[in-house]
CSV table of C-alpha atoms in Angstrom, one decimal:
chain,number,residue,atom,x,y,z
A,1,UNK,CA,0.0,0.0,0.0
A,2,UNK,CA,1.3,3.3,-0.8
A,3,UNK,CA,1.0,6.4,1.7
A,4,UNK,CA,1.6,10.1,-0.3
A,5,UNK,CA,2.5,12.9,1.8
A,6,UNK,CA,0.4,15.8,0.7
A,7,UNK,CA,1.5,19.8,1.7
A,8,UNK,CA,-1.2,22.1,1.5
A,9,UNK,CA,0.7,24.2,-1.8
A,10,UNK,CA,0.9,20.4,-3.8
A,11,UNK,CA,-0.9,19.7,-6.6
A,12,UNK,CA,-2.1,16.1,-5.2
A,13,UNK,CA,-4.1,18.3,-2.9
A,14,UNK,CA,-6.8,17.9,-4.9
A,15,UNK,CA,-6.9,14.2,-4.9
A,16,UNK,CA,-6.9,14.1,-1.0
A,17,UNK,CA,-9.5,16.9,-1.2
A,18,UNK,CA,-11.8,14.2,-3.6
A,19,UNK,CA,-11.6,11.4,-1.2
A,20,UNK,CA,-12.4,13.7,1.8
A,21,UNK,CA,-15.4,14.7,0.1
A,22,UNK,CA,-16.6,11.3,-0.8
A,23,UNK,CA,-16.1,10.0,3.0
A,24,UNK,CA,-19.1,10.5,4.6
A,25,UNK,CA,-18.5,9.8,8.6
A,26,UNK,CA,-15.2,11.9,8.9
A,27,UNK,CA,-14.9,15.0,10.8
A,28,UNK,CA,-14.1,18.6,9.0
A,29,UNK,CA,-11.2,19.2,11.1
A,30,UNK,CA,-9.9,16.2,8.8
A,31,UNK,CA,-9.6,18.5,5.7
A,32,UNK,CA,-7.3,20.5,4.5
A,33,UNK,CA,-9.9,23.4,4.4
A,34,UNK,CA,-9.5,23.0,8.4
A,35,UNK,CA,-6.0,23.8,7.7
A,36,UNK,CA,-6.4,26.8,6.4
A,37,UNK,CA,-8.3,27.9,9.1
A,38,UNK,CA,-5.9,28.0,11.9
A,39,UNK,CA,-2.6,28.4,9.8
A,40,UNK,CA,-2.1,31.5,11.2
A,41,UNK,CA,-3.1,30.4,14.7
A,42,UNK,CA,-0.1,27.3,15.5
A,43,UNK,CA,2.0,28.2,13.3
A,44,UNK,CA,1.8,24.2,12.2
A,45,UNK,CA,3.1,22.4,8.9
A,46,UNK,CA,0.2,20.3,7.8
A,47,UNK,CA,1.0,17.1,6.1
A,48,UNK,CA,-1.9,15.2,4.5
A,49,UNK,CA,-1.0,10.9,4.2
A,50,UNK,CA,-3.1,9.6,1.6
A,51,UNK,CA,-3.2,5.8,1.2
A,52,UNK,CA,-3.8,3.7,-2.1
A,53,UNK,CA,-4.2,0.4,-3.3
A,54,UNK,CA,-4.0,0.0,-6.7
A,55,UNK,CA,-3.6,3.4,-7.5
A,56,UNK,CA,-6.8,4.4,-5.5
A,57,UNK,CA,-7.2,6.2,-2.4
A,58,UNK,CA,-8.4,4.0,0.8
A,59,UNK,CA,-7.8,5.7,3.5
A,60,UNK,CA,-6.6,9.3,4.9
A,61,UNK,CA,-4.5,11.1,8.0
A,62,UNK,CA,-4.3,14.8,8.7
A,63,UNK,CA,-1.1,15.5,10.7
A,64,UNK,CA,0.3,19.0,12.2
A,65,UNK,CA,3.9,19.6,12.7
A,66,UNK,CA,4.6,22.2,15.3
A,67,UNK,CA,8.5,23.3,15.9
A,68,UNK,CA,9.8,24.3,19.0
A,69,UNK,CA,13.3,24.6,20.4
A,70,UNK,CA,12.1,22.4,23.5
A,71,UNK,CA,11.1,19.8,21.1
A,72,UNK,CA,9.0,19.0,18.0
A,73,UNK,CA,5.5,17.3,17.9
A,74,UNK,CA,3.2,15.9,15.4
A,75,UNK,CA,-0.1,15.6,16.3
A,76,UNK,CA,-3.5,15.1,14.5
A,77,UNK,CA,-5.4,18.2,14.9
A,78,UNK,CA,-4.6,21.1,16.8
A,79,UNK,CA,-6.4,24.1,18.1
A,80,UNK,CA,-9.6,24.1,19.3
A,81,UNK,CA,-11.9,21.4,18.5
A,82,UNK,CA,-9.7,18.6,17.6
A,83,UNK,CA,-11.3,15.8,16.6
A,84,UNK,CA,-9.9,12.5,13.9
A,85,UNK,CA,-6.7,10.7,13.1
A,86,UNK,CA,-7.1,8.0,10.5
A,87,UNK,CA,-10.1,8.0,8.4
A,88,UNK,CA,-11.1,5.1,5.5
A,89,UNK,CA,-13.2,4.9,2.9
A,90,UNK,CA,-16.8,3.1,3.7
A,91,UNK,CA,-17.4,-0.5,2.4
A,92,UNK,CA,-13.3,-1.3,2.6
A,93,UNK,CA,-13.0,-5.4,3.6
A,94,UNK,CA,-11.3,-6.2,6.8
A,95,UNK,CA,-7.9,-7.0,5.8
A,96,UNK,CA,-7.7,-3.7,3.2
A,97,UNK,CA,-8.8,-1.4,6.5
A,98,UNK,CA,-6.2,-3.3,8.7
A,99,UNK,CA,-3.5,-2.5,6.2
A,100,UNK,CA,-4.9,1.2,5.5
A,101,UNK,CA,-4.7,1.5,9.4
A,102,UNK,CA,-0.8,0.5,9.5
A,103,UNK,CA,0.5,2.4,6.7
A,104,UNK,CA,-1.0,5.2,7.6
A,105,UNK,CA,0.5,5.1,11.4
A,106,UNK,CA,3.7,3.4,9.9
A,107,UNK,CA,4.5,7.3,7.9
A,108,UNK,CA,3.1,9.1,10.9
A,109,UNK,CA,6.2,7.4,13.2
A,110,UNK,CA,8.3,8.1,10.4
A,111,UNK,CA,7.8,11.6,9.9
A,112,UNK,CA,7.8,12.0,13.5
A,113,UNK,CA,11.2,10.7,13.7
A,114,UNK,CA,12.5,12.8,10.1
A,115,UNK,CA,11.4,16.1,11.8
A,116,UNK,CA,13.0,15.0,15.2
A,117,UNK,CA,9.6,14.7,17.3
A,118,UNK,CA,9.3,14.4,20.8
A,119,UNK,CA,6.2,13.3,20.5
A,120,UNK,CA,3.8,11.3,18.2
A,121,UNK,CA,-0.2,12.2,19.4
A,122,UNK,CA,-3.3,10.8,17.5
A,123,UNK,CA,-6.9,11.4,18.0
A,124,UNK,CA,-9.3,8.0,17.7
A,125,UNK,CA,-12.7,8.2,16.0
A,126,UNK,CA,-15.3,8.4,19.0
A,127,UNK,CA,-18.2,6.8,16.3
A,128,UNK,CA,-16.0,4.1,15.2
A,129,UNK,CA,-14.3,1.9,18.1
A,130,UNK,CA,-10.5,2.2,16.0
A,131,UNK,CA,-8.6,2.1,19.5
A,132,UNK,CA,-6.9,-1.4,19.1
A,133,UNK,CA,-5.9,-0.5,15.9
A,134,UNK,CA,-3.8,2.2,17.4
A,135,UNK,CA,-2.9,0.5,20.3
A,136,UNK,CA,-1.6,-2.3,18.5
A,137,UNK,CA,0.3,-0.6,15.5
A,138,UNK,CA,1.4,2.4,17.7
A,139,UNK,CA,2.1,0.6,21.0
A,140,UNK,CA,1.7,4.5,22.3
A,141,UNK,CA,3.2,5.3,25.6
A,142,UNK,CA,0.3,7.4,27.0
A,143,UNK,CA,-3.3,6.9,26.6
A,144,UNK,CA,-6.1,10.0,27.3
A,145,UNK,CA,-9.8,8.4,27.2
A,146,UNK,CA,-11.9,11.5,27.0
A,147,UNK,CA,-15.9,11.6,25.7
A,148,UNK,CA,-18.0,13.2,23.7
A,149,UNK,CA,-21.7,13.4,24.1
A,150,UNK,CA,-23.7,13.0,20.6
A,151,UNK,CA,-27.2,13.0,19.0
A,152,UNK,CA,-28.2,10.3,16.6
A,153,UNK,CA,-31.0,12.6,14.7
A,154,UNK,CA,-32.1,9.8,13.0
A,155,UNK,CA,-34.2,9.1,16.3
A,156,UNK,CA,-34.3,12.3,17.4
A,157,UNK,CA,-37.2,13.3,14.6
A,158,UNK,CA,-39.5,11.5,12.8
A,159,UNK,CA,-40.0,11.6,9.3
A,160,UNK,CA,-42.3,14.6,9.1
A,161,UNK,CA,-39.6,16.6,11.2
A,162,UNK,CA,-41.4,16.1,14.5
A,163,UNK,CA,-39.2,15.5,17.7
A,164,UNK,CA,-39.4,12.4,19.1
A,165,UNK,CA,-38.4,12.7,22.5
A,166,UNK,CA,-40.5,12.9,25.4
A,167,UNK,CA,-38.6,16.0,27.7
A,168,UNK,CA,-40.1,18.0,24.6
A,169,UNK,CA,-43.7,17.9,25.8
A,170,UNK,CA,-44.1,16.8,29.4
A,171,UNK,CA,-43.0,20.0,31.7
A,172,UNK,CA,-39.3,19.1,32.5
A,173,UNK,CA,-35.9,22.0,32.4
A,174,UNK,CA,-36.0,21.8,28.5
A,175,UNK,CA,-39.4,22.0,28.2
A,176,UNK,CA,-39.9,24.8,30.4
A,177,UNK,CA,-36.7,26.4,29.3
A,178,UNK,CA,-37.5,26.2,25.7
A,179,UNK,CA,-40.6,27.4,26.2
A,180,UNK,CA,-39.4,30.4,27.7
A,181,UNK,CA,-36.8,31.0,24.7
A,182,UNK,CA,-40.0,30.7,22.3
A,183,UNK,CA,-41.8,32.9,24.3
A,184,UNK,CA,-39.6,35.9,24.1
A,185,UNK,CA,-39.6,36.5,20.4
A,186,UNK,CA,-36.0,36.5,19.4
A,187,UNK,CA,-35.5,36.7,16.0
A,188,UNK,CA,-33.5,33.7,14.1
A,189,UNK,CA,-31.1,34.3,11.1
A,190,UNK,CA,-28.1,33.2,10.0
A,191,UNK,CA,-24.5,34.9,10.2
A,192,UNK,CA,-23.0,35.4,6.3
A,193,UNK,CA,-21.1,39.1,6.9
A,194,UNK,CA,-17.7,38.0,8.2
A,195,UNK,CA,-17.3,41.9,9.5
A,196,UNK,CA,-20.0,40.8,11.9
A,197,UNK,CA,-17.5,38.0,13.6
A,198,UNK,CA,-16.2,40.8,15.8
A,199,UNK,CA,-19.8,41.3,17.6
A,200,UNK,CA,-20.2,37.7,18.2
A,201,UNK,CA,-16.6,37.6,19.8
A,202,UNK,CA,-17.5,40.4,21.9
A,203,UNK,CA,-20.0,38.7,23.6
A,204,UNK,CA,-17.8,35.1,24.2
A,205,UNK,CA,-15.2,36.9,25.5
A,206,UNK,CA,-17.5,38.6,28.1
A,207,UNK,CA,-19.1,35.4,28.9
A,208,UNK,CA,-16.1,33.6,29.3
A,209,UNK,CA,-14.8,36.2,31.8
A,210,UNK,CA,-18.1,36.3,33.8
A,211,UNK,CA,-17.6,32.2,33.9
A,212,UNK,CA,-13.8,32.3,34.1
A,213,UNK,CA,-12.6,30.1,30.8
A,214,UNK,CA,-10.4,30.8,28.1
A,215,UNK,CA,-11.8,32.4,25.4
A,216,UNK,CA,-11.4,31.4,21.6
A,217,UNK,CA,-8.6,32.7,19.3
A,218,UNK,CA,-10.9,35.8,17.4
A,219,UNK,CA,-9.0,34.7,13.9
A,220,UNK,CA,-10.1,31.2,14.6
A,221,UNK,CA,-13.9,32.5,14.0
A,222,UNK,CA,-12.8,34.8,11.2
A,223,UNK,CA,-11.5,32.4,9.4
A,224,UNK,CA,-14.2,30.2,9.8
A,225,UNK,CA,-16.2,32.8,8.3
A,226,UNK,CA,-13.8,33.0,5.6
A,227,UNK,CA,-13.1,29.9,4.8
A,228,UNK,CA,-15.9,27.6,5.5
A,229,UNK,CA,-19.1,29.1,5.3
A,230,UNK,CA,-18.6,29.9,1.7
A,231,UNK,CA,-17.9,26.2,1.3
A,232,UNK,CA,-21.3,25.1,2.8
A,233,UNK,CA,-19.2,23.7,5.5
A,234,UNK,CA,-20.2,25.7,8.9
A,235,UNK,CA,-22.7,28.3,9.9
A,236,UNK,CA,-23.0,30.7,12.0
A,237,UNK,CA,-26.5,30.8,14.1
A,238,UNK,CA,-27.7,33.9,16.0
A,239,UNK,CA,-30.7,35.0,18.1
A,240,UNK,CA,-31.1,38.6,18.6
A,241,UNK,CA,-34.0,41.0,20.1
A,242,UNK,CA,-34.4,44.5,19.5
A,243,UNK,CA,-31.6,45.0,22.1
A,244,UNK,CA,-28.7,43.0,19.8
A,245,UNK,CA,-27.8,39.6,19.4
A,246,UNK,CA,-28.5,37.6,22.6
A,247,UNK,CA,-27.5,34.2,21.4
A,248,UNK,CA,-25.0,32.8,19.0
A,249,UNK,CA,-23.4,29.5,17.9
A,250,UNK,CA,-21.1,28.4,15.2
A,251,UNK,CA,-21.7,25.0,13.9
A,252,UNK,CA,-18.9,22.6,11.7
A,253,UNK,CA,-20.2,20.3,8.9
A,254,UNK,CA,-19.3,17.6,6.5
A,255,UNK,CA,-22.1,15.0,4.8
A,256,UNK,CA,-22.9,12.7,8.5
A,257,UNK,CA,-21.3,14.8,11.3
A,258,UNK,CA,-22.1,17.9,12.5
A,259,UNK,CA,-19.5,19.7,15.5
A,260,UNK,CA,-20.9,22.1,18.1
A,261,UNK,CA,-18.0,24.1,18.1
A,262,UNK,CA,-19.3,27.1,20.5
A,263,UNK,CA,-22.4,28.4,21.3
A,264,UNK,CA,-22.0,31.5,23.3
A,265,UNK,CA,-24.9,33.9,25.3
A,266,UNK,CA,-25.5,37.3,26.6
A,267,UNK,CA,-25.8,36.9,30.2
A,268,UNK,CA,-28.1,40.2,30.0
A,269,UNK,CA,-30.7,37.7,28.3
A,270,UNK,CA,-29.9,35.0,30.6
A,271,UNK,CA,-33.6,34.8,32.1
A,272,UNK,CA,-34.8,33.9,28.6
A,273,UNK,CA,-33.0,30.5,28.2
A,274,UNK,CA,-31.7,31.7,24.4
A,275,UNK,CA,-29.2,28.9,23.8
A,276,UNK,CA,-32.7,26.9,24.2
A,277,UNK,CA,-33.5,27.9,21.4
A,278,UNK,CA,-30.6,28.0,19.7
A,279,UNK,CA,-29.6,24.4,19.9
A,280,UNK,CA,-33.2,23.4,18.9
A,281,UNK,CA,-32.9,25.6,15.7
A,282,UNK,CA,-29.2,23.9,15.2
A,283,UNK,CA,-30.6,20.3,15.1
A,284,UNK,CA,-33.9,21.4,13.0
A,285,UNK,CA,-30.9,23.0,10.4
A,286,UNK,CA,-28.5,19.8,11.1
A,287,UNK,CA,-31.9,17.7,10.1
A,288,UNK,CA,-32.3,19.7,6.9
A,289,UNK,CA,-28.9,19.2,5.8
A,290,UNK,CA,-28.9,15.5,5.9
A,291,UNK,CA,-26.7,14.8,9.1
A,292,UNK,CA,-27.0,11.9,10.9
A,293,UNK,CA,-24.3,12.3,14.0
A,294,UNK,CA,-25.2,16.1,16.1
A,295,UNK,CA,-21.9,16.0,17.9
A,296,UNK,CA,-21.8,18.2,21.1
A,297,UNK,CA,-17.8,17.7,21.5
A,298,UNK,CA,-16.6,17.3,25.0
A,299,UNK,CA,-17.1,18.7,28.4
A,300,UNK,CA,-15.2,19.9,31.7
A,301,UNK,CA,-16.4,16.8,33.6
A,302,UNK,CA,-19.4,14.6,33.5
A,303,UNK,CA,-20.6,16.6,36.5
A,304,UNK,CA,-20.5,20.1,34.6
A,305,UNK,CA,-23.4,22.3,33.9
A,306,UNK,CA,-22.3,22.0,30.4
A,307,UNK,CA,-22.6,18.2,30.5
A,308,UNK,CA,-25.9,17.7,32.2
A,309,UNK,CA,-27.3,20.6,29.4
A,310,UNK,CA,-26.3,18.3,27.0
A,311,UNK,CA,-27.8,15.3,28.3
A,312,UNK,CA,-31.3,16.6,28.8
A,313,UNK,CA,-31.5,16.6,25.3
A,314,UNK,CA,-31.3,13.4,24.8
A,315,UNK,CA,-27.7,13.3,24.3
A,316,UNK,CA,-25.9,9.8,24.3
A,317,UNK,CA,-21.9,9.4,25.6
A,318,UNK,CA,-19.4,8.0,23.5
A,319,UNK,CA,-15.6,7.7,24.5
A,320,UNK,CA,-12.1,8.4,22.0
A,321,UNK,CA,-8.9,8.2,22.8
A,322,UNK,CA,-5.6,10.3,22.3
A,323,UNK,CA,-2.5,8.3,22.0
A,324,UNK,CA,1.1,9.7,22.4
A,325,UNK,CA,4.4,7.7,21.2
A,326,UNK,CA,7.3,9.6,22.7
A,327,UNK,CA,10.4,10.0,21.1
A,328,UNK,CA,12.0,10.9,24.4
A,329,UNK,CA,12.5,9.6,27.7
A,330,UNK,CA,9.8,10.3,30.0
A,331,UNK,CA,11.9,12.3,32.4
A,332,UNK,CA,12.7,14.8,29.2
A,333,UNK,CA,8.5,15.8,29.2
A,334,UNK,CA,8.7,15.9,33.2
A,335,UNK,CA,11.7,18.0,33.0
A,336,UNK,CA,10.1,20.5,30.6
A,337,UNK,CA,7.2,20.2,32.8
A,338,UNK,CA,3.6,20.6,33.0
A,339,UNK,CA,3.3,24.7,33.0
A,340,UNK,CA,6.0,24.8,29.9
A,341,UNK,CA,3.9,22.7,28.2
A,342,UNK,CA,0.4,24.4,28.5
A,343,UNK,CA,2.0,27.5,27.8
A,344,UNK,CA,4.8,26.9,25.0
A,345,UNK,CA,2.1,24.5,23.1
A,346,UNK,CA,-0.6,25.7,23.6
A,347,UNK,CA,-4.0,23.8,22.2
A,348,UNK,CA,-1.6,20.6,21.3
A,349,UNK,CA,-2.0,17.9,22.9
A,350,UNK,CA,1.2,15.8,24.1
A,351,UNK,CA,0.8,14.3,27.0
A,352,UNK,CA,-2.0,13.8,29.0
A,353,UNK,CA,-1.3,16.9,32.0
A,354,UNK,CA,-3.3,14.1,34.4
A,355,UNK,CA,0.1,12.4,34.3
A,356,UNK,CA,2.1,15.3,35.7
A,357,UNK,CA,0.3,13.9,39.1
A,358,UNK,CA,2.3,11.1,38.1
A,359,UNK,CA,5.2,12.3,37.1
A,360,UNK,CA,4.5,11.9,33.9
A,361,UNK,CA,4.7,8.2,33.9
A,362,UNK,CA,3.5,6.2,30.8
A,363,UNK,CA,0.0,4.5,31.3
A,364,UNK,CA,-3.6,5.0,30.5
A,365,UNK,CA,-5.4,8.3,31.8
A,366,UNK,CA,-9.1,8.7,32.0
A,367,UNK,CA,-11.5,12.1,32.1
A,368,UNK,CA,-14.1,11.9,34.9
């Protein structure tokens, strides 16, 4: 099986860009439009491994090589929202799949090793149980189990576009809060003048202050603006009253998945419930364009606000994996050390930081 290592300026861009598109459970942070979203943001060198048999492409592997003099690493996906390492085109027999699978890893470790990598770090599909693959091509050193909550619209609405679940007519928190969204009269549209990324950003950073979280990167929404809305491949919802925008989300798409990527409020409208409303009118759009997977991405904790939001609505868990093959000693990632790491690479995952409790000692980590 041959692997071709793609740069973003090569002409074979094109061919991984076809296969992409004709995958339909993959995840948009897989493309190479993804890469040009946050090129300005690492700076990373993104390689794209294409796999063929025969001359045709089987299988696919986005990778990110970010330099530093502490160390290099190659990891997946970086930057907010990571989410997919390996991805194979549907229908593939066993045996083709396996051999996709350890090709693809096989170039990762060596381009790992040609850049003089620390650190190897892959993300598993959290829809398609690929973990033992990993584990058993990659023998990785660290494992990071984290979850992500999803739902399967295909029972969520029936085939006239009602809902199906019950909490959306017996008086329960989303009943009651939806109701209350409805009630007020906010107005729905969507978000197509990049110049208005700016407001939106406005009001995440002042809810992440009032909440104390780290905010976004504002050229990571720009771009999004930029770069994938005109493809058809995110949108940006907002709810607004005659006082401004109260509510706003922006959503990431490709053919089976959809990503909740943020959805941010106005605490001013807080009474109102207006993300209520705006993650109903996100699955009613999700429905519309043919996706089958609502993906919320992951949360703090299982015992978060943000979690049990989720969950009301019917949301189901589903677990992924990052795996990490050092090319280092352990003591070299405890001697740089876990506050070098969060801020010299920032939003790339190494190591798990649950291990610097450890002392960074090799093993499998969980999220609670």
């Amino acid at each position: 099986m041959k692997v071709r290592v793609i740069r973003l300026d090569d002409p074979d861009r094109a061919r991984y860009d076809a296969f992409f598109e004709s995958c339909p459970n993959v995840f948009l942070q897989q493309s190479t439009y993804w890469a040009e979203v946050i090129a300005e943001l690492g700076p990373d060198t993104p390689f794209f491994l294409l796999a063929e048999e025969n001359g045709v492409p089987v299988g696919g592997l986005p990778l990110y090589l970010f330099e530093h003099p502490l160390g290099n690493v190659l990891t997946s996906v970086p930057q907010s929202g990571p989410l997919g390492g390996v991805f194979v085109a549907p229908g593939l027999p066993e045996a083709t799949i396996a051999a996709c699978y350890s090709a693809l890893l096989d170039e990762a470790v060596h381009l790992a090793g040609a850049h003089k990598c620390i650190a190897l770090s892959l993300i598993t599909h959290p829809f398609n149980d690929d973990f033992p693959r990993y584990r058993e091509r990659l023998q990785p050193d660290y494992v990071f189990e984290n979850f992500t909550q999803y739902i399967d619209l295909r029972e969520h609405f029936d085939s006239d576009g009602g809902v199906l679940l019950p909490d959306y007519n017996r008086r329960t928190n989303l009943s009651r809060n939806l109701a209350k969204s409805k009630r007020a009269g906010f107005r729905v549209r969507y978000c197509t003048d990049p110049a208005e990324i700016d407001a939106l950003y406005a009001i995440h950073v002042k809810r992440h202050a009032e909440i104390s979280a780290p905010t976004m990167d504002a050229r990571l929404l720009r771009n999004i603006a930029t770069r994938l809305v005109p493809r058809g491949k995110a949108f940006f919802l907002i709810l607004e009253s005659d006082s401004g925008i109260v509510s706003w989300g922006v959503y990431l798409h490709h053919r089976d998945v959809i990503d909740v990527l943020r959805i941010n409020m106005d605490s001013a409208a807080a009474a109102h419930c207006p993300n209520f409303l705006n993650t109903d009118e996100s699955l009613r759009k999700s429905r519309e364009l043919g996706v089958a997977i609502y993906n919320w991405q992951s949360a703090p904790s299982r015992a978060s606000g943000v979690y049990r939001y989720k969950e009301q609505w019917g949301s189901r868990e589903s677990t992924y994996h990052y795996v990490t093959k050092l090319f280092c000693p352990p003591a070299y990632i405890a001697k740089i050390g876990l506050e070098t790491l969060r801020r010299d690479y920032p939003l790339h995952f190494i190591v798990p930081y649950a291990a610097a409790e450890q002392g960074f000692a090799p093993g499998f980590y969980r999220k609670d």
